[in-house]
Short mmCIF file of C-alpha atoms in Angstrom, two decimals:
data_model
loop_
_atom_site.label_atom_id
_atom_site.label_comp_id
_atom_site.label_asym_id
_atom_site.label_seq_id
_atom_site.Cartn_x
_atom_site.Cartn_y
_atom_site.Cartn_z
CA UNK A 1 62.09 108.59 289.14
CA UNK A 2 59.39 108.48 286.48
CA UNK A 3 61.84 106.94 284.00
CA UNK A 4 62.81 104.18 286.47
CA UNK A 5 59.14 103.43 287.10
CA UNK A 6 58.43 103.21 283.35
CA UNK A 7 61.41 100.87 282.82
CA UNK A 8 60.22 98.64 285.65
CA UNK A 9 56.73 98.50 284.14
CA UNK A 10 58.12 97.62 280.70
CA UNK A 11 60.36 94.91 282.18
CA UNK A 12 57.47 93.48 284.19
CA UNK A 13 55.18 93.49 281.15
CA UNK A 14 57.75 91.56 279.10
CA UNK A 15 57.86 88.84 281.77
CA UNK A 16 54.19 88.00 281.23
CA UNK A 17 54.50 86.58 277.66
CA UNK A 18 57.82 84.94 278.59
CA UNK A 19 56.19 83.14 281.49
CA UNK A 20 53.20 82.15 279.33
CA UNK A 21 55.53 80.82 276.65
CA UNK A 22 57.44 78.71 279.18
CA UNK A 23 54.18 77.41 280.61
CA UNK A 24 52.95 76.24 277.23
CA UNK A 25 56.22 74.96 275.79
CA UNK A 26 56.73 72.09 278.20
CA UNK A 27 59.11 70.38 275.78
CA UNK A 28 61.49 73.33 275.92
CA UNK A 29 61.36 73.39 279.68
CA UNK A 30 61.95 69.62 279.82
CA UNK A 31 64.85 69.88 277.37
CA UNK A 32 66.45 72.71 279.37
CA UNK A 33 65.94 70.74 282.60
CA UNK A 34 67.50 67.68 280.98
CA UNK A 35 70.44 69.69 279.61
CA UNK A 36 71.08 70.92 283.14
CA UNK A 37 71.29 67.29 284.30
CA UNK A 38 67.97 67.43 286.17
CA UNK A 39 66.76 64.05 284.95
CA UNK A 40 70.05 62.23 285.61
CA UNK A 41 70.05 60.07 288.72
CA UNK A 42 72.68 57.97 290.47
CA UNK A 43 72.18 54.30 291.29
CA UNK A 44 72.16 55.20 295.00
CA UNK A 45 69.29 57.59 294.44
CA UNK A 46 67.34 54.96 292.50
CA UNK A 47 67.87 52.44 295.31
CA UNK A 48 66.26 54.90 297.71
CA UNK A 49 63.09 54.57 295.61
CA UNK A 50 63.03 50.83 296.42
CA UNK A 51 60.41 48.84 294.56
CA UNK A 52 58.99 51.80 292.67
CA UNK A 53 61.15 51.73 289.57
CA UNK A 54 60.48 50.61 286.01
CA UNK A 55 63.87 50.01 284.39
CA UNK A 56 64.08 50.63 280.64
CA UNK A 57 67.00 49.11 278.73
CA UNK A 58 67.72 51.20 275.61
CA UNK A 59 70.70 49.14 274.37
CA UNK A 60 70.83 46.79 271.39
CA UNK A 61 69.14 43.36 271.38
CA UNK A 62 72.40 41.32 271.80
CA UNK A 63 73.45 43.52 274.75
CA UNK A 64 70.03 43.13 276.40
CA UNK A 65 70.04 39.36 275.84
CA UNK A 66 73.56 39.03 277.29
CA UNK A 67 72.60 40.75 280.53
CA UNK A 68 70.17 43.33 281.85
CA UNK A 69 68.78 44.70 285.09
CA UNK A 70 66.08 42.30 286.37
CA UNK A 71 62.59 43.47 285.35
CA UNK A 72 63.87 45.86 282.70
CA UNK A 73 61.74 46.45 279.61
CA UNK A 74 63.71 46.56 276.38
CA UNK A 75 62.98 49.44 274.01
CA UNK A 76 65.17 51.65 271.83
CA UNK A 77 64.75 53.91 268.85
CA UNK A 78 65.11 51.06 266.37
CA UNK A 79 62.20 48.99 267.68
CA UNK A 80 60.02 51.71 269.19
CA UNK A 81 56.65 50.88 267.64
CA UNK A 82 57.12 47.15 268.20
CA UNK A 83 58.14 47.38 271.87
CA UNK A 84 56.20 50.41 273.13
CA UNK A 85 52.85 48.62 273.72
CA UNK A 86 54.57 46.07 276.01
CA UNK A 87 56.07 48.90 278.06
CA UNK A 88 52.76 50.79 278.25
CA UNK A 89 51.06 47.60 279.46
CA UNK A 90 53.77 46.83 282.05
CA UNK A 91 54.20 50.30 283.54
CA UNK A 92 52.36 51.23 286.76
CA UNK A 93 51.61 54.89 287.52
CA UNK A 94 53.38 54.75 290.91
CA UNK A 95 56.64 53.67 289.31
CA UNK A 96 59.32 56.11 288.25
CA UNK A 97 60.94 55.15 284.96
CA UNK A 98 64.75 54.94 284.76
CA UNK A 99 66.37 54.56 281.34
CA UNK A 100 69.87 53.18 280.86
CA UNK A 101 72.17 52.59 277.90
CA UNK A 102 75.88 51.88 277.70
CA UNK A 103 77.69 54.26 280.02
CA UNK A 104 79.20 56.22 277.16
CA UNK A 105 75.98 56.64 275.22
CA UNK A 106 74.09 59.28 277.20
CA UNK A 107 72.57 60.84 274.06
CA UNK A 108 70.60 57.70 273.24
CA UNK A 109 69.26 57.49 276.82
CA UNK A 110 68.16 61.11 276.65
CA UNK A 111 66.32 60.62 273.37
CA UNK A 112 64.54 57.51 274.69
CA UNK A 113 63.66 59.29 277.96
CA UNK A 114 62.27 62.30 276.06
CA UNK A 115 60.04 60.09 273.89
CA UNK A 116 58.83 58.15 276.92
CA UNK A 117 57.86 61.37 278.73
CA UNK A 118 55.72 62.27 275.74
CA UNK A 119 54.26 58.81 275.14
CA UNK A 120 53.55 58.00 278.80
CA UNK A 121 52.30 61.53 279.38
CA UNK A 122 54.35 61.88 282.55
CA UNK A 123 57.56 63.63 283.47
CA UNK A 124 59.12 61.17 285.92
CA UNK A 125 61.38 59.46 283.41
CA UNK A 126 65.01 59.55 284.51
CA UNK A 127 68.40 58.56 283.11
CA UNK A 128 70.84 56.37 285.05
CA UNK A 129 74.20 58.10 285.45
CA UNK A 130 77.00 55.84 284.21
CA UNK A 131 74.53 53.62 282.36
CA UNK A 132 74.42 49.83 282.57
CA UNK A 133 78.08 49.70 283.65
CA UNK A 134 77.23 51.63 286.82
CA UNK A 135 74.71 48.92 287.79
CA UNK A 136 77.08 46.12 286.74
CA UNK A 137 79.98 47.55 288.79
CA UNK A 138 77.72 47.79 291.83
CA UNK A 139 77.01 44.03 291.62
CA UNK A 140 80.71 43.11 292.03
CA UNK B 1 126.09 93.31 255.57
CA UNK B 2 125.79 90.42 253.15
CA UNK B 3 122.29 90.80 251.82
CA UNK B 4 121.93 87.38 250.01
CA UNK B 5 123.00 85.56 253.19
CA UNK B 6 120.45 87.45 255.26
CA UNK B 7 117.71 86.59 252.79
CA UNK B 8 118.82 82.94 252.71
CA UNK B 9 118.73 82.74 256.52
CA UNK B 10 115.34 84.44 256.60
CA UNK B 11 114.04 81.95 254.05
CA UNK B 12 115.34 79.05 256.16
CA UNK B 13 113.58 80.45 259.23
CA UNK B 14 110.31 80.81 257.30
CA UNK B 15 110.62 77.24 255.97
CA UNK B 16 111.37 75.91 259.47
CA UNK B 17 108.32 77.70 260.83
CA UNK B 18 106.16 76.32 258.07
CA UNK B 19 107.41 72.74 258.40
CA UNK B 20 105.03 71.70 261.18
CA UNK B 21 102.03 73.01 259.29
CA UNK B 22 103.12 71.13 256.16
CA UNK B 23 103.53 67.99 258.25
CA UNK B 24 100.05 68.52 259.74
CA UNK B 25 98.43 69.33 256.43
CA UNK B 26 96.19 66.53 255.29
CA UNK B 27 92.47 66.48 254.71
CA UNK B 28 90.73 69.84 255.01
CA UNK B 29 87.01 69.28 255.56
CA UNK B 30 84.61 71.79 254.01
CA UNK B 31 82.06 71.14 256.78
CA UNK B 32 83.01 68.96 259.75
CA UNK B 33 79.30 68.99 260.73
CA UNK B 34 76.78 67.65 258.22
CA UNK B 35 73.10 68.41 258.85
CA UNK B 36 70.42 66.37 257.08
CA UNK B 37 66.68 67.01 257.13
CA UNK B 38 64.90 64.11 255.45
CA UNK B 39 61.34 64.68 254.18
CA UNK B 40 58.56 63.51 256.49
CA UNK B 41 58.15 59.73 256.24
CA UNK B 42 61.48 59.19 254.40
CA UNK B 43 63.24 55.89 255.11
CA UNK B 44 66.74 57.34 254.74
CA UNK B 45 68.67 60.59 254.36
CA UNK B 46 71.90 61.02 252.42
CA UNK B 47 74.65 63.59 252.20
CA UNK B 48 78.43 63.98 251.87
CA UNK B 49 81.28 65.14 254.04
CA UNK B 50 83.62 66.70 251.44
CA UNK B 51 87.35 67.31 251.80
CA UNK B 52 90.53 68.36 250.00
CA UNK B 53 93.97 66.87 250.50
CA UNK B 54 96.01 70.00 251.26
CA UNK B 55 99.20 68.07 252.04
CA UNK B 56 102.05 66.92 249.85
CA UNK B 57 101.56 63.17 250.35
CA UNK B 58 98.73 60.88 249.25
CA UNK B 59 96.17 60.22 251.99
CA UNK B 60 94.53 56.83 252.35
CA UNK B 61 91.19 56.67 254.18
CA UNK B 62 91.48 53.40 256.08
CA UNK B 63 88.33 53.46 258.21
CA UNK B 64 85.16 55.41 258.90
CA UNK B 65 83.40 54.68 262.19
CA UNK B 66 80.13 56.17 263.40
CA UNK B 67 78.53 56.06 266.82
CA UNK B 68 75.34 54.50 265.45
CA UNK B 69 74.66 51.32 263.51
CA UNK B 70 72.08 53.35 261.59
CA UNK B 71 74.62 54.83 259.15
CA UNK B 72 76.40 53.65 256.04
CA UNK B 73 79.59 55.56 255.24
CA UNK B 74 81.65 55.12 252.07
CA UNK B 75 84.83 57.15 251.40
CA UNK B 76 85.41 58.13 247.76
CA UNK B 77 88.18 57.72 246.67
CA UNK B 78 90.00 55.62 249.22
CA UNK B 79 93.35 57.18 248.31
CA UNK B 80 93.39 60.93 247.77
CA UNK B 81 96.33 62.50 245.95
CA UNK B 82 97.70 65.93 246.97
CA UNK B 83 95.35 68.69 245.84
CA UNK B 84 92.59 66.19 245.07
CA UNK B 85 89.06 66.34 246.52
CA UNK B 86 86.99 63.53 247.91
CA UNK B 87 84.02 62.79 250.11
CA UNK B 88 82.50 60.39 252.59
CA UNK B 89 79.12 59.42 251.20
CA UNK B 90 76.80 59.18 254.21
CA UNK B 91 73.42 57.49 254.45
CA UNK B 92 71.38 57.64 257.64
CA UNK B 93 68.66 54.98 257.97
CA UNK B 94 65.73 56.62 259.77
CA UNK B 95 63.87 53.50 260.96
CA UNK B 96 61.69 54.50 263.91
CA UNK B 97 63.95 57.31 265.08
CA UNK B 98 62.44 60.72 265.74
CA UNK B 99 63.73 64.15 266.62
CA UNK B 100 67.30 65.41 266.51
CA UNK B 101 69.90 62.66 266.10
CA UNK B 102 73.56 63.51 266.66
CA UNK B 103 76.09 60.93 265.52
CA UNK B 104 79.86 61.15 266.12
CA UNK B 105 81.93 60.09 263.09
CA UNK B 106 85.65 59.28 263.18
CA UNK B 107 87.61 59.08 259.92
CA UNK B 108 90.99 57.29 260.22
CA UNK B 109 93.68 57.94 257.62
CA UNK B 110 97.27 57.11 256.74
CA UNK B 111 99.11 60.22 255.53
CA UNK B 112 101.33 58.08 255.72
CA UNK B 113 101.31 58.53 259.52
CA UNK B 114 98.06 57.39 261.16
CA UNK B 115 95.68 60.26 261.86
CA UNK B 116 92.00 60.68 262.68
CA UNK B 117 89.37 63.36 262.10
CA UNK B 118 86.28 63.93 264.26
CA UNK B 119 83.12 64.82 262.37
CA UNK B 120 79.49 65.18 263.42
CA UNK B 121 76.38 64.04 261.57
CA UNK B 122 73.16 65.68 262.67
CA UNK B 123 69.79 64.48 261.38
CA UNK B 124 66.50 66.25 262.08
CA UNK B 125 63.62 63.79 261.75
CA UNK B 126 60.08 65.09 261.77
CA UNK B 127 57.14 62.99 262.91
CA UNK B 128 54.47 62.30 260.31
CA UNK B 129 52.13 61.43 263.13
CA UNK B 130 52.40 62.24 266.81
CA UNK B 131 49.97 60.87 269.37
CA UNK B 132 50.10 62.41 272.84
CA UNK B 133 49.90 60.67 275.20
CA UNK B 134 49.93 57.07 274.00
CA UNK B 135 48.64 55.74 277.29
CA UNK B 136 45.38 56.65 279.00
CA UNK B 137 44.53 55.03 282.31
CA UNK B 138 41.91 55.02 285.03
CA UNK B 139 42.17 53.51 288.51
CA UNK B 140 39.73 50.79 289.53
CA UNK B 141 36.75 52.46 291.18
CA UNK B 142 37.57 55.91 289.78
CA UNK B 143 34.84 57.85 287.91
CA UNK B 144 34.70 56.71 284.31
CA UNK B 145 35.26 60.21 282.96
CA UNK B 146 36.37 60.86 279.39
CA UNK B 147 40.07 61.58 278.75
CA UNK B 148 41.61 62.99 275.61
CA UNK B 149 44.56 62.17 273.40
CA UNK B 150 45.70 64.39 270.55
CA UNK B 151 46.83 63.20 267.16
CA UNK B 152 49.02 65.67 265.24
CA UNK B 153 49.56 64.98 261.55
CA UNK B 154 52.26 66.25 259.20
CA UNK B 155 51.14 68.15 256.12
CA UNK B 156 49.68 65.80 253.52
CA UNK B 157 48.68 63.09 255.99
CA UNK B 158 45.05 62.43 256.90
CA UNK B 159 43.31 60.63 259.73
CA UNK B 160 41.48 57.44 258.66
CA UNK B 161 40.19 55.68 261.78
CA UNK B 162 40.70 54.85 265.45
CA UNK B 163 39.65 51.36 266.47
CA UNK B 164 39.83 49.58 269.80
CA UNK B 165 40.31 45.82 270.17
CA UNK B 166 37.13 45.30 272.18
CA UNK B 167 34.20 47.10 273.77
CA UNK B 168 35.70 48.06 277.12
CA UNK B 169 36.39 51.62 275.93
CA UNK B 170 34.53 53.97 273.60
CA UNK B 171 36.45 56.33 271.35
CA UNK B 172 34.99 59.35 269.60
CA UNK B 173 36.34 62.32 267.72
CA UNK B 174 36.00 65.38 269.94
CA UNK B 175 37.38 67.84 267.41
CA UNK B 176 39.58 68.07 264.36
CA UNK B 177 41.21 70.52 261.99
CA UNK B 178 43.72 70.19 259.14
CA UNK B 179 46.56 68.89 261.30
CA UNK B 180 45.09 67.73 264.61
CA UNK B 181 42.44 65.27 265.76
CA UNK B 182 41.23 65.16 269.38
CA UNK B 183 40.18 61.66 270.45
CA UNK B 184 37.93 61.41 273.51
CA UNK B 185 38.15 58.04 275.28
CA UNK B 186 35.93 56.68 278.05
CA UNK B 187 35.92 53.27 279.75
CA UNK B 188 32.52 51.55 279.89
CA UNK B 189 33.16 51.13 283.64
CA UNK B 190 36.06 51.00 286.10
CA UNK B 191 34.89 48.07 288.24
CA UNK B 192 37.76 45.81 287.28
CA UNK B 193 41.20 45.89 285.69
CA UNK B 194 41.19 45.78 281.91
CA UNK B 195 43.29 46.92 279.02
CA UNK B 196 42.99 47.36 275.31
CA UNK B 197 45.09 48.49 272.38
CA UNK B 198 43.76 51.36 270.29
CA UNK B 199 44.92 51.34 266.67
CA UNK B 200 44.98 54.65 264.81
CA UNK B 201 45.28 54.68 261.06
CA UNK B 202 46.60 57.60 259.03
CA UNK B 203 47.21 57.87 255.31
CA UNK B 204 49.20 59.95 252.90
CA UNK B 205 47.23 60.37 249.65
CA UNK B 206 48.32 57.72 247.17
CA UNK B 207 50.27 55.81 249.82
CA UNK B 208 49.45 52.87 252.04
CA UNK B 209 47.83 53.31 255.44
CA UNK B 210 50.15 53.62 258.43
CA UNK B 211 49.14 52.47 261.91
CA UNK B 212 50.14 53.74 265.30
CA UNK B 213 49.09 52.12 268.57
CA UNK B 214 47.98 53.55 271.92
CA UNK B 215 47.12 51.66 275.11
CA UNK B 216 44.00 52.12 277.27
CA UNK B 217 43.94 50.67 280.77
CA UNK B 218 41.88 50.42 283.92
CA UNK B 219 44.44 49.48 286.57
#
């Protein structure tokens, strides 16, 4: 009985630094949440947020110029410093941010979303499942 | 029992079993995943995917495609004779990318049949300066309390200055050590909407000054 009690105490004590570590390392928590698909949202879900969305187009310049979701701000990893101020000036705190890329390029959306969470200092930056094609197909 | 015949048949069986592997032999890649870690502030990172032609026919590298326009990939040589080694010289252009970049690479060959190989390029890019967050805001009518942003510098970089565009916000250094600078920002008032860009300059000794921008808003 004493041994079980000691093991429980040891296990409980080890949870304290683990919890503290998770609390402080928000990036790790965010990355794990993202890996689990927590930041990925469907177009239907986004439409439920009506009027409270800041779209972010992370595709290339020619793709953005050809067509984009109305109101989207264009920013990607190649023009970050040039385009970020415009996004920071356009964003409103009540708006959730939704990033999209080409449907097949989820990695790029995730990297842009991760940087935006850090730069905006807020966690509500999501990734559109299926990318731009999902929005385009819904218009047909 | 005719021993030579048995051995001959056994040899035929072994050859038949080996035939598919000979047909599949082609380029053997030493590392199908190449990891590059460019120095802080580097404009590009280079490395090589190396291979050996383990087949019996010459292999011609006809195309190398990557999932990012940020790479330059050159196969050397274009035609690889049996037993010969070669490489795909890879250059990753960092630009304004940060963090872990994973790029899918597809090498197409003629051996002489068409074939393709899937490789992965991974680049770990460290920030020379990180400002968190890059946006501070106050609501109209809210108390004009000070808020803080933290500048984290890579080794060898030093903070030079933080300058706003106008006088709507005051910026002061709240604390600093070798790698971090705490900037305390306060709006002069929150009566009306206003916004300003804050330019932060950092320098690597002997190099030019680099600027990064934050945004301050009353909204």
